[in-house]
Structures are given as structure tokens and as C-alpha cells.
Amino acid sequence: MTTVNRMHHKILAFTDIHIKSEGEKIVGYDPLERFETGLKHALKHHPDADHLILMGDLTHNGRPDQFERLKPLLKNLPLPVTLMPGNHDRRDTMLEAFPDLETTDSGHVMQVIDLDGQAPFGPKDRLICLDTLDGPPWRDYHHAGALCEARLNWLKTQLETAGDRRISIFMHHPPLHTGFNGMDAIRMMDHEAFYTLIKQYPNVTHIFAGHIHRTISGTANGIGFTIFKSPTHQMPMMLGTDGYAHSVPEPGAYGIILLSDEGVIVHSEDFDEATRHAVQGYDD
Ligand SMILES: [Fe+2]
């Protein structure tokens, strides 16, 4: 639990990092270098952030050496970090590399983060980070997400015990259609059970996801959602297209979430393009 004396909590979110083995690239980039650049940018400009969440697809193939490449970047961070698995990860190799990760009784990598403002001011938030990785058993080219009964039961408990906290849910796979047919076919497939459950808890305010590699936001089933880009490779704007392996080197990004006393405010920062000197003399 983190206690802060402010009118908002600030969360930094990276998704779809896709670290490959030494020497391997995606769209011409080493994904590890892309994440390192984005993380340095985020830490420099947001030293007041309360928490860092890596929202799955930490690696491209779930290999032990790929998780090992991530480890040095997460050492001595000035803020707590939460790791979530995605469809490109493997839970067993992830836990071998990071044995201190919290797991549930069912062995899933899921965690609750409670953030308290100081009474009588400041919001009280609960962040629920889910593991939507479908497996084991591992099936080749199976990238869809799942929430089995054990995970849904765990989620129910976290919703029930949240009290008056506002709830944000983090999950790698979106539980909704985005209009990219190929990606929609590999969304979180237990979406009906998921929405039936969370709709019983009016404190659930927002869902954060990755997986698509594009900035997308809106509402689904009456609940707001935001999907963040990757730091490395993005989905081209080819709505309606089949397949899920389209990648373009559009600017990478990370998310900045302000959980304020007013609401949930979501920013996406294209860290390569970002500048902090406004154009002067703009007068008409
Ligand atoms: Fe991904």
C-alpha cells in the first residue's frame, strides 16, 4: 500500500514491450532498447509517479534469456513495479526470472494495488492487475486471452473487498471488439462472464489493456476503457483486416494515468516525438 498526500495518483503504464533475444529485432528495432528509452523518458519526466505497471507481452517468445534481458532495467527503480503476463509470455519462465512476483492460489500472476489519499482529501483507488494468459497447456499460434473460473473467483473477491475504493482493472487482452478483425478474434474470450461479474460493482470505473498495439479508447458495456500502444511496433490503421501480425514502426508510447478526485484521466506519450518547449508567439 502506498500513501500519498495529493489530489491524484499517477500511474505509468507500458505494454507490449516484446523483448527479443540478443541481436534479434522487430521492425528494425531492438525492443529492449525501445523500452529502455521510453522508461528513461517516463522516469525523468514523472518522478512523482506512484507505480509502474508493465501490462504484458514483456517478451516476444517467453524465453528465459528474454526475461533475463529485462531484469537489469527493473533494478533499483524509484517506484514499485507490477509485471503482468501477455500472450507472448510464458508464466513458468516469467516466474523463474522473477520468483518474487505475487501469484494467486491457482498459480496466476495477479496483484491488487491499493492507493490511499490522506483523509479527508484525495481519492482511494484499487488497481486490479489480471493474468489473461491462456495456458498451460501452451498451443502454437494461440494468442487469445482467457479468465478461467479460478481467476474470475479471485477477481470477485477483490471486487467484494474493495469497499468504497474506485476500481481500475488492468488486463493484457481487451475483453471487447476494437474493429481490427484479426485482433478481435484473439481478444479476452471469457468477456461475457467478465462483464457480468464487474457490472455488479459500480465502483469499477475503467479498464486498461494492451495487445492491439494502438491507442484506442471508448466505452464497452457501459464501462470506459483505454488500450495503449507498444514502445516498439504498432498496428497499422487497417480496420476490418484479418490477421494479427501486422506491424509498423509508428512512434512508440507509454501511458500516464491520473486517478484524480475528479475522475480517471488518461494520457499517451509518444516519447520519441515529445518536446517540452512550446512554440512562442502563437497569437492568431
Ligand atoms: Fe503484443
PDB file of C-alpha atoms and ligand atoms in Angstrom:
ATOM      1  CA  MET A   1       0.000   0.000   0.000  1.00  0.00           C
ATOM      2  CA  THR A   2       1.247   3.473  -0.898  1.00  0.00           C
ATOM      3  CA  THR A   3       0.173   6.626   0.902  1.00  0.00           C
ATOM      4  CA  VAL A   4       0.435   9.938  -0.909  1.00  0.00           C
ATOM      5  CA  ASN A   5      -0.711  13.403   0.044  1.00  0.00           C
ATOM      6  CA  ARG A   6      -2.045  14.654  -3.266  1.00  0.00           C
ATOM      7  CA  MET A   7      -5.237  15.022  -5.215  1.00  0.00           C
ATOM      8  CA  HIS A   8      -4.321  12.308  -7.666  1.00  0.00           C
ATOM      9  CA  HIS A   9      -2.358   9.114  -8.014  1.00  0.00           C
ATOM     10  CA  LYS A  10      -0.107   8.859 -11.063  1.00  0.00           C
ATOM     11  CA  ILE A  11       0.490   5.526 -12.775  1.00  0.00           C
ATOM     12  CA  LEU A  12       2.973   4.893 -15.596  1.00  0.00           C
ATOM     13  CA  ALA A  13       1.929   2.068 -17.928  1.00  0.00           C
ATOM     14  CA  PHE A  14       3.958   0.254 -20.566  1.00  0.00           C
ATOM     15  CA  THR A  15       2.514  -2.599 -22.599  1.00  0.00           C
ATOM     16  CA  ASP A  16       3.717  -4.929 -25.351  1.00  0.00           C
ATOM     17  CA  ILE A  17       7.442  -4.497 -24.823  1.00  0.00           C
ATOM     18  CA  HIS A  18       8.193  -7.743 -26.730  1.00  0.00           C
ATOM     19  CA  ILE A  19      11.825  -8.189 -25.676  1.00  0.00           C
ATOM     20  CA  LYS A  20      13.600 -10.499 -28.103  1.00  0.00           C
ATOM     21  CA  SER A  21      16.843 -12.404 -27.746  1.00  0.00           C
ATOM     22  CA  GLU A  22      20.176 -10.615 -28.156  1.00  0.00           C
ATOM     23  CA  GLY A  23      20.641  -9.430 -31.757  1.00  0.00           C
ATOM     24  CA  GLU A  24      17.014 -10.007 -32.834  1.00  0.00           C
ATOM     25  CA  LYS A  25      14.870  -7.103 -33.978  1.00  0.00           C
ATOM     26  CA  ILE A  26      11.265  -6.112 -34.678  1.00  0.00           C
ATOM     27  CA  VAL A  27      10.583  -3.561 -37.452  1.00  0.00           C
ATOM     28  CA  GLY A  28      14.288  -2.710 -37.310  1.00  0.00           C
ATOM     29  CA  TYR A  29      14.402  -2.059 -33.560  1.00  0.00           C
ATOM     30  CA  ASP A  30      15.747  -3.906 -30.557  1.00  0.00           C
ATOM     31  CA  PRO A  31      12.607  -3.865 -28.361  1.00  0.00           C
ATOM     32  CA  LEU A  32      14.755  -3.771 -25.221  1.00  0.00           C
ATOM     33  CA  GLU A  33      16.377  -0.516 -26.372  1.00  0.00           C
ATOM     34  CA  ARG A  34      12.968   0.916 -27.193  1.00  0.00           C
ATOM     35  CA  PHE A  35      11.669   0.101 -23.710  1.00  0.00           C
ATOM     36  CA  GLU A  36      14.822   1.487 -22.095  1.00  0.00           C
ATOM     37  CA  THR A  37      14.400   4.772 -23.982  1.00  0.00           C
ATOM     38  CA  GLY A  38      10.730   5.019 -23.030  1.00  0.00           C
ATOM     39  CA  LEU A  39      11.334   4.099 -19.408  1.00  0.00           C
ATOM     40  CA  LYS A  40      14.111   6.674 -19.007  1.00  0.00           C
ATOM     41  CA  HIS A  41      11.816   9.300 -20.511  1.00  0.00           C
ATOM     42  CA  ALA A  42       8.968   8.363 -18.195  1.00  0.00           C
ATOM     43  CA  LEU A  43      11.111   8.340 -15.046  1.00  0.00           C
ATOM     44  CA  LYS A  44      12.764  11.651 -15.930  1.00  0.00           C
ATOM     45  CA  HIS A  45       9.536  13.498 -16.567  1.00  0.00           C
ATOM     46  CA  HIS A  46       7.365  11.793 -13.961  1.00  0.00           C
ATOM     47  CA  PRO A  47       9.443  11.474 -10.797  1.00  0.00           C
ATOM     48  CA  ASP A  48       6.192  11.843  -8.852  1.00  0.00           C
ATOM     49  CA  ALA A  49       4.661   8.650 -10.300  1.00  0.00           C
ATOM     50  CA  ASP A  50       3.315   6.251  -7.683  1.00  0.00           C
ATOM     51  CA  HIS A  51       3.540   2.996  -9.581  1.00  0.00           C
ATOM     52  CA  LEU A  52       4.804   1.454 -12.814  1.00  0.00           C
ATOM     53  CA  ILE A  53       2.778  -1.291 -14.492  1.00  0.00           C
ATOM     54  CA  LEU A  54       4.117  -3.446 -17.340  1.00  0.00           C
ATOM     55  CA  MET A  55       0.958  -4.792 -18.938  1.00  0.00           C
ATOM     56  CA  GLY A  56       2.054  -7.997 -20.614  1.00  0.00           C
ATOM     57  CA  ASP A  57       3.956  -9.214 -23.635  1.00  0.00           C
ATOM     58  CA  LEU A  58       7.094  -8.386 -21.713  1.00  0.00           C
ATOM     59  CA  THR A  59       8.890 -10.797 -24.064  1.00  0.00           C
ATOM     60  CA  HIS A  60       8.317 -11.856 -27.646  1.00  0.00           C
ATOM     61  CA  ASN A  61       8.736 -15.604 -27.161  1.00  0.00           C
ATOM     62  CA  GLY A  62       8.611 -16.134 -23.393  1.00  0.00           C
ATOM     63  CA  ARG A  63      12.190 -17.434 -23.408  1.00  0.00           C
ATOM     64  CA  PRO A  64      14.306 -17.327 -20.241  1.00  0.00           C
ATOM     65  CA  ASP A  65      17.033 -15.205 -21.903  1.00  0.00           C
ATOM     66  CA  GLN A  66      14.425 -12.629 -22.919  1.00  0.00           C
ATOM     67  CA  PHE A  67      13.174 -12.234 -19.337  1.00  0.00           C
ATOM     68  CA  GLU A  68      16.816 -12.064 -18.198  1.00  0.00           C
ATOM     69  CA  ARG A  69      17.390  -9.098 -20.527  1.00  0.00           C
ATOM     70  CA  LEU A  70      14.541  -7.240 -18.803  1.00  0.00           C
ATOM     71  CA  LYS A  71      15.850  -7.723 -15.266  1.00  0.00           C
ATOM     72  CA  PRO A  72      18.624  -5.073 -15.155  1.00  0.00           C
ATOM     73  CA  LEU A  73      16.203  -2.363 -16.258  1.00  0.00           C
ATOM     74  CA  LEU A  74      13.913  -3.050 -13.324  1.00  0.00           C
ATOM     75  CA  LYS A  75      16.648  -2.996 -10.674  1.00  0.00           C
ATOM     76  CA  ASN A  76      16.750  -0.013  -8.298  1.00  0.00           C
ATOM     77  CA  LEU A  77      13.679   1.669  -9.733  1.00  0.00           C
ATOM     78  CA  PRO A  78      12.482   4.650  -7.660  1.00  0.00           C
ATOM     79  CA  LEU A  79       8.905   3.334  -7.611  1.00  0.00           C
ATOM     80  CA  PRO A  80       7.145  -0.005  -7.198  1.00  0.00           C
ATOM     81  CA  VAL A  81       6.651  -2.053 -10.368  1.00  0.00           C
ATOM     82  CA  THR A  82       3.989  -4.622 -11.233  1.00  0.00           C
ATOM     83  CA  LEU A  83       4.559  -7.185 -14.002  1.00  0.00           C
ATOM     84  CA  MET A  84       1.689  -8.763 -15.896  1.00  0.00           C
ATOM     85  CA  PRO A  85       1.912 -11.622 -18.415  1.00  0.00           C
ATOM     86  CA  GLY A  86       0.640 -11.443 -22.006  1.00  0.00           C
ATOM     87  CA  ASN A  87       0.052 -13.981 -24.734  1.00  0.00           C
ATOM     88  CA  HIS A  88       3.684 -13.845 -25.887  1.00  0.00           C
ATOM     89  CA  ASP A  89       4.963 -14.620 -22.377  1.00  0.00           C
ATOM     90  CA  ARG A  90       5.151 -17.917 -20.549  1.00  0.00           C
ATOM     91  CA  ARG A  91       4.163 -17.935 -16.906  1.00  0.00           C
ATOM     92  CA  ASP A  92       6.751 -20.529 -15.889  1.00  0.00           C
ATOM     93  CA  THR A  93       9.758 -18.754 -17.381  1.00  0.00           C
ATOM     94  CA  MET A  94       8.460 -15.418 -16.132  1.00  0.00           C
ATOM     95  CA  LEU A  95       8.279 -16.755 -12.572  1.00  0.00           C
ATOM     96  CA  GLU A  96      11.732 -18.322 -12.876  1.00  0.00           C
ATOM     97  CA  ALA A  97      13.160 -14.916 -13.760  1.00  0.00           C
ATOM     98  CA  PHE A  98      11.058 -13.040 -11.198  1.00  0.00           C
ATOM     99  CA  PRO A  99      10.420 -15.504  -8.337  1.00  0.00           C
ATOM    100  CA  ASP A 100       9.134 -12.750  -6.025  1.00  0.00           C
ATOM    101  CA  LEU A 101       6.100 -11.999  -8.183  1.00  0.00           C
ATOM    102  CA  GLU A 102       2.786 -12.343  -6.385  1.00  0.00           C
ATOM    103  CA  THR A 103       0.747 -15.324  -7.515  1.00  0.00           C
ATOM    104  CA  THR A 104      -2.731 -16.488  -6.592  1.00  0.00           C
ATOM    105  CA  ASP A 105      -3.608 -19.897  -5.090  1.00  0.00           C
ATOM    106  CA  SER A 106      -4.306 -21.031  -8.663  1.00  0.00           C
ATOM    107  CA  GLY A 107      -0.772 -20.024  -9.724  1.00  0.00           C
ATOM    108  CA  HIS A 108      -1.725 -16.987 -11.779  1.00  0.00           C
ATOM    109  CA  VAL A 109       0.306 -13.769 -11.722  1.00  0.00           C
ATOM    110  CA  MET A 110      -2.299 -11.357 -10.396  1.00  0.00           C
ATOM    111  CA  GLN A 111      -1.982  -8.480  -7.960  1.00  0.00           C
ATOM    112  CA  VAL A 112      -4.021  -5.808  -6.207  1.00  0.00           C
ATOM    113  CA  ILE A 113      -2.584  -2.329  -5.644  1.00  0.00           C
ATOM    114  CA  ASP A 114      -4.353  -0.082  -3.145  1.00  0.00           C
ATOM    115  CA  LEU A 115      -3.544   3.624  -3.258  1.00  0.00           C
ATOM    116  CA  ASP A 116      -4.713   5.872  -0.441  1.00  0.00           C
ATOM    117  CA  GLY A 117      -5.029   9.618  -0.413  1.00  0.00           C
ATOM    118  CA  GLN A 118      -4.782  11.161   3.030  1.00  0.00           C
ATOM    119  CA  ALA A 119      -8.178  11.761   4.605  1.00  0.00           C
ATOM    120  CA  PRO A 120     -10.230  13.820   4.166  1.00  0.00           C
ATOM    121  CA  PHE A 121      -8.677  14.659   0.793  1.00  0.00           C
ATOM    122  CA  GLY A 122      -7.588  12.545  -2.111  1.00  0.00           C
ATOM    123  CA  PRO A 123      -9.006   9.581  -3.934  1.00  0.00           C
ATOM    124  CA  LYS A 124      -8.857   5.990  -2.763  1.00  0.00           C
ATOM    125  CA  ASP A 125      -8.141   3.588  -5.571  1.00  0.00           C
ATOM    126  CA  ARG A 126      -7.827  -0.128  -6.097  1.00  0.00           C
ATOM    127  CA  LEU A 127      -5.950  -1.335  -9.174  1.00  0.00           C
ATOM    128  CA  ILE A 128      -6.581  -4.968 -10.082  1.00  0.00           C
ATOM    129  CA  CYS A 129      -3.947  -6.464 -12.396  1.00  0.00           C
ATOM    130  CA  LEU A 130      -5.141  -9.644 -14.119  1.00  0.00           C
ATOM    131  CA  ASP A 131      -3.373 -12.534 -15.810  1.00  0.00           C
ATOM    132  CA  THR A 132      -5.268 -13.266 -19.042  1.00  0.00           C
ATOM    133  CA  LEU A 133      -2.666 -15.629 -20.482  1.00  0.00           C
ATOM    134  CA  ASP A 134      -4.414 -18.767 -21.782  1.00  0.00           C
ATOM    135  CA  GLY A 135      -2.281 -21.716 -20.755  1.00  0.00           C
ATOM    136  CA  PRO A 136      -0.752 -24.099 -19.934  1.00  0.00           C
ATOM    137  CA  PRO A 137      -1.117 -26.204 -21.962  1.00  0.00           C
ATOM    138  CA  TRP A 138       0.653 -23.977 -24.494  1.00  0.00           C
ATOM    139  CA  ARG A 139      -0.706 -24.187 -28.029  1.00  0.00           C
ATOM    140  CA  ASP A 140       1.248 -22.930 -31.019  1.00  0.00           C
ATOM    141  CA  TYR A 141      -0.083 -19.723 -32.531  1.00  0.00           C
ATOM    142  CA  HIS A 142      -2.768 -19.449 -29.860  1.00  0.00           C
ATOM    143  CA  HIS A 143      -2.842 -15.834 -28.769  1.00  0.00           C
ATOM    144  CA  ALA A 144      -6.370 -15.367 -27.407  1.00  0.00           C
ATOM    145  CA  GLY A 145      -6.864 -14.468 -23.744  1.00  0.00           C
ATOM    146  CA  ALA A 146      -8.832 -16.203 -21.019  1.00  0.00           C
ATOM    147  CA  LEU A 147     -10.145 -15.786 -17.499  1.00  0.00           C
ATOM    148  CA  CYS A 148     -10.907 -19.234 -16.101  1.00  0.00           C
ATOM    149  CA  GLU A 149     -13.225 -19.834 -13.150  1.00  0.00           C
ATOM    150  CA  ALA A 150     -10.360 -19.634 -10.641  1.00  0.00           C
ATOM    151  CA  ARG A 151      -9.297 -16.236 -11.922  1.00  0.00           C
ATOM    152  CA  LEU A 152     -12.856 -14.917 -12.056  1.00  0.00           C
ATOM    153  CA  ASN A 153     -13.379 -16.072  -8.463  1.00  0.00           C
ATOM    154  CA  TRP A 154     -10.192 -14.266  -7.385  1.00  0.00           C
ATOM    155  CA  LEU A 155     -11.398 -11.149  -9.206  1.00  0.00           C
ATOM    156  CA  LYS A 156     -14.768 -11.388  -7.446  1.00  0.00           C
ATOM    157  CA  THR A 157     -13.033 -11.414  -4.077  1.00  0.00           C
ATOM    158  CA  GLN A 158     -11.018  -8.310  -4.950  1.00  0.00           C
ATOM    159  CA  LEU A 159     -14.176  -6.530  -6.115  1.00  0.00           C
ATOM    160  CA  GLU A 160     -16.056  -7.527  -2.973  1.00  0.00           C
ATOM    161  CA  THR A 161     -13.338  -6.332  -0.606  1.00  0.00           C
ATOM    162  CA  ALA A 162     -12.700  -3.006  -2.338  1.00  0.00           C
ATOM    163  CA  GLY A 163     -15.087  -1.118  -0.045  1.00  0.00           C
ATOM    164  CA  ASP A 164     -15.557   2.433  -1.295  1.00  0.00           C
ATOM    165  CA  ARG A 165     -12.395   2.423  -3.408  1.00  0.00           C
ATOM    166  CA  ARG A 166     -12.626   3.313  -7.080  1.00  0.00           C
ATOM    167  CA  ILE A 167     -11.571   0.297  -9.143  1.00  0.00           C
ATOM    168  CA  SER A 168      -9.437   0.181 -12.293  1.00  0.00           C
ATOM    169  CA  ILE A 169      -8.792  -3.150 -13.977  1.00  0.00           C
ATOM    170  CA  PHE A 170      -5.579  -3.841 -15.900  1.00  0.00           C
ATOM    171  CA  MET A 171      -5.546  -6.788 -18.324  1.00  0.00           C
ATOM    172  CA  HIS A 172      -3.362  -7.576 -21.307  1.00  0.00           C
ATOM    173  CA  HIS A 173      -6.178  -8.744 -23.603  1.00  0.00           C
ATOM    174  CA  PRO A 174      -9.077  -6.341 -24.207  1.00  0.00           C
ATOM    175  CA  PRO A 175     -12.428  -8.005 -23.443  1.00  0.00           C
ATOM    176  CA  LEU A 176     -14.065  -6.212 -26.379  1.00  0.00           C
ATOM    177  CA  HIS A 177     -14.088  -5.731 -30.147  1.00  0.00           C
ATOM    178  CA  THR A 178     -11.876  -2.933 -31.472  1.00  0.00           C
ATOM    179  CA  GLY A 179     -12.703  -3.219 -35.184  1.00  0.00           C
ATOM    180  CA  PHE A 180      -9.436  -4.964 -36.069  1.00  0.00           C
ATOM    181  CA  ASN A 181     -10.920  -8.337 -37.061  1.00  0.00           C
ATOM    182  CA  GLY A 182      -7.728 -10.326 -36.624  1.00  0.00           C
ATOM    183  CA  MET A 183      -7.120  -8.943 -33.150  1.00  0.00           C
ATOM    184  CA  ASP A 184     -10.776  -9.254 -32.172  1.00  0.00           C
ATOM    185  CA  ALA A 185     -10.530 -12.979 -32.866  1.00  0.00           C
ATOM    186  CA  ILE A 186      -7.857 -13.215 -30.167  1.00  0.00           C
ATOM    187  CA  ARG A 187      -9.413 -10.877 -27.568  1.00  0.00           C
ATOM    188  CA  MET A 188     -10.160 -11.991 -23.991  1.00  0.00           C
ATOM    189  CA  MET A 189     -12.642 -14.712 -24.866  1.00  0.00           C
ATOM    190  CA  ASP A 190     -14.369 -15.005 -21.469  1.00  0.00           C
ATOM    191  CA  HIS A 191     -15.715 -11.492 -21.851  1.00  0.00           C
ATOM    192  CA  GLU A 192     -19.329 -12.354 -21.102  1.00  0.00           C
ATOM    193  CA  ALA A 193     -18.560 -13.816 -17.692  1.00  0.00           C
ATOM    194  CA  PHE A 194     -16.122 -10.976 -17.028  1.00  0.00           C
ATOM    195  CA  TYR A 195     -18.592  -8.189 -17.788  1.00  0.00           C
ATOM    196  CA  THR A 196     -21.441  -9.981 -15.991  1.00  0.00           C
ATOM    197  CA  LEU A 197     -19.251 -10.010 -12.887  1.00  0.00           C
ATOM    198  CA  ILE A 198     -17.824  -6.499 -12.958  1.00  0.00           C
ATOM    199  CA  LYS A 199     -21.158  -4.878 -13.830  1.00  0.00           C
ATOM    200  CA  GLN A 200     -22.313  -5.907 -10.345  1.00  0.00           C
ATOM    201  CA  TYR A 201     -19.768  -3.498  -8.852  1.00  0.00           C
ATOM    202  CA  PRO A 202     -20.472   0.156  -9.705  1.00  0.00           C
ATOM    203  CA  ASN A 203     -17.044   1.167  -8.379  1.00  0.00           C
ATOM    204  CA  VAL A 204     -15.426  -0.384 -11.470  1.00  0.00           C
ATOM    205  CA  THR A 205     -14.578   2.739 -13.431  1.00  0.00           C
ATOM    206  CA  HIS A 206     -12.060   1.912 -16.124  1.00  0.00           C
ATOM    207  CA  ILE A 207     -10.372  -0.969 -17.926  1.00  0.00           C
ATOM    208  CA  PHE A 208      -6.791  -0.675 -19.214  1.00  0.00           C
ATOM    209  CA  ALA A 209      -5.433  -3.110 -21.807  1.00  0.00           C
ATOM    210  CA  GLY A 210      -2.746  -3.669 -24.422  1.00  0.00           C
ATOM    211  CA  HIS A 211      -2.419  -6.417 -27.041  1.00  0.00           C
ATOM    212  CA  ILE A 212      -3.601  -4.375 -30.039  1.00  0.00           C
ATOM    213  CA  HIS A 213      -0.520  -2.105 -30.285  1.00  0.00           C
ATOM    214  CA  ARG A 214      -2.551   1.020 -30.929  1.00  0.00           C
ATOM    215  CA  THR A 215      -4.058   3.820 -28.810  1.00  0.00           C
ATOM    216  CA  ILE A 216      -7.781   3.121 -28.572  1.00  0.00           C
ATOM    217  CA  SER A 217     -10.363   4.351 -26.066  1.00  0.00           C
ATOM    218  CA  GLY A 218     -14.100   4.429 -25.552  1.00  0.00           C
ATOM    219  CA  THR A 219     -16.734   2.561 -23.596  1.00  0.00           C
ATOM    220  CA  ALA A 220     -17.856  -1.040 -23.858  1.00  0.00           C
ATOM    221  CA  ASN A 221     -20.842  -2.411 -21.991  1.00  0.00           C
ATOM    222  CA  GLY A 222     -21.084   0.946 -20.232  1.00  0.00           C
ATOM    223  CA  ILE A 223     -17.543   0.919 -18.798  1.00  0.00           C
ATOM    224  CA  GLY A 224     -14.698   3.097 -20.068  1.00  0.00           C
ATOM    225  CA  PHE A 225     -11.542   1.548 -21.474  1.00  0.00           C
ATOM    226  CA  THR A 226      -8.149   2.567 -22.805  1.00  0.00           C
ATOM    227  CA  ILE A 227      -5.716   0.495 -24.852  1.00  0.00           C
ATOM    228  CA  PHE A 228      -2.106   1.663 -25.004  1.00  0.00           C
ATOM    229  CA  LYS A 229       0.497   1.427 -27.790  1.00  0.00           C
ATOM    230  CA  SER A 230       3.740  -0.514 -27.656  1.00  0.00           C
ATOM    231  CA  PRO A 231       7.080   1.260 -27.184  1.00  0.00           C
ATOM    232  CA  THR A 232       8.320  -0.597 -30.301  1.00  0.00           C
ATOM    233  CA  HIS A 233       5.824  -1.583 -33.006  1.00  0.00           C
ATOM    234  CA  GLN A 234       2.249  -0.611 -33.757  1.00  0.00           C
ATOM    235  CA  MET A 235      -0.789  -1.981 -35.544  1.00  0.00           C
ATOM    236  CA  PRO A 236      -1.342  -0.092 -38.804  1.00  0.00           C
ATOM    237  CA  MET A 237      -4.758   1.557 -39.161  1.00  0.00           C
ATOM    238  CA  MET A 238      -6.238  -1.280 -41.185  1.00  0.00           C
ATOM    239  CA  LEU A 239      -9.672  -1.627 -39.586  1.00  0.00           C
ATOM    240  CA  GLY A 240     -11.546  -4.703 -40.694  1.00  0.00           C
ATOM    241  CA  THR A 241      -8.420  -6.566 -41.697  1.00  0.00           C
ATOM    242  CA  ASP A 242      -7.783 -10.198 -40.780  1.00  0.00           C
ATOM    243  CA  GLY A 243      -4.573 -11.477 -39.256  1.00  0.00           C
ATOM    244  CA  TYR A 244      -2.724 -10.190 -36.240  1.00  0.00           C
ATOM    245  CA  ALA A 245       0.909  -9.925 -37.301  1.00  0.00           C
ATOM    246  CA  HIS A 246       0.817  -6.522 -38.974  1.00  0.00           C
ATOM    247  CA  SER A 247       3.457  -4.209 -37.506  1.00  0.00           C
ATOM    248  CA  VAL A 248       4.650  -0.731 -38.416  1.00  0.00           C
ATOM    249  CA  PRO A 249       7.324   1.485 -36.841  1.00  0.00           C
ATOM    250  CA  GLU A 250       4.974   4.315 -35.871  1.00  0.00           C
ATOM    251  CA  PRO A 251       6.143   6.234 -32.774  1.00  0.00           C
ATOM    252  CA  GLY A 252       6.229   4.237 -29.556  1.00  0.00           C
ATOM    253  CA  ALA A 253       4.396   5.345 -26.457  1.00  0.00           C
ATOM    254  CA  TYR A 254       3.644   4.774 -22.795  1.00  0.00           C
ATOM    255  CA  GLY A 255       0.580   5.661 -20.770  1.00  0.00           C
ATOM    256  CA  ILE A 256       0.239   8.172 -17.944  1.00  0.00           C
ATOM    257  CA  ILE A 257      -2.840   7.646 -15.800  1.00  0.00           C
ATOM    258  CA  LEU A 258      -4.025  10.270 -13.329  1.00  0.00           C
ATOM    259  CA  LEU A 259      -6.500   8.852 -10.845  1.00  0.00           C
ATOM    260  CA  SER A 260      -7.786  12.156  -9.564  1.00  0.00           C
ATOM    261  CA  ASP A 261     -10.537  13.278  -7.247  1.00  0.00           C
ATOM    262  CA  GLU A 262     -12.366  14.235 -10.442  1.00  0.00           C
ATOM    263  CA  GLY A 263     -12.040  11.035 -12.454  1.00  0.00           C
ATOM    264  CA  VAL A 264      -9.704   8.830 -14.462  1.00  0.00           C
ATOM    265  CA  ILE A 265      -7.561  10.949 -16.791  1.00  0.00           C
ATOM    266  CA  VAL A 266      -5.524   9.030 -19.379  1.00  0.00           C
ATOM    267  CA  HIS A 267      -2.586  10.330 -21.427  1.00  0.00           C
ATOM    268  CA  SER A 268      -0.473   8.612 -24.074  1.00  0.00           C
ATOM    269  CA  GLU A 269       3.048   9.953 -24.580  1.00  0.00           C
ATOM    270  CA  ASP A 270       4.858   9.324 -27.890  1.00  0.00           C
ATOM    271  CA  PHE A 271       8.218   9.588 -26.191  1.00  0.00           C
ATOM    272  CA  ASP A 272      10.344   9.990 -29.345  1.00  0.00           C
ATOM    273  CA  GLU A 273       8.255  12.872 -30.604  1.00  0.00           C
ATOM    274  CA  ALA A 274       7.708  14.552 -27.265  1.00  0.00           C
ATOM    275  CA  THR A 275       9.108  18.020 -26.688  1.00  0.00           C
ATOM    276  CA  ARG A 276       8.696  20.367 -23.786  1.00  0.00           C
ATOM    277  CA  HIS A 277       9.280  23.739 -25.390  1.00  0.00           C
ATOM    278  CA  ALA A 278       6.032  25.309 -26.586  1.00  0.00           C
ATOM    279  CA  VAL A 279       6.056  27.468 -29.697  1.00  0.00           C
ATOM    280  CA  GLN A 280       6.143  31.110 -28.594  1.00  0.00           C
ATOM    281  CA  GLY A 281       4.301  33.924 -30.324  1.00  0.00           C
ATOM    282  CA  TYR A 282       1.221  31.958 -31.275  1.00  0.00           C
ATOM    283  CA  ASP A 283      -1.288  34.756 -31.424  1.00  0.00           C
ATOM    284  CA  ASP A 284      -3.813  34.171 -34.176  1.00  0.00           C
TER     285      ASP A 284
HETATM  286 FE    FE B   1       1.840  -7.641 -28.092  1.00  0.00          FE
END
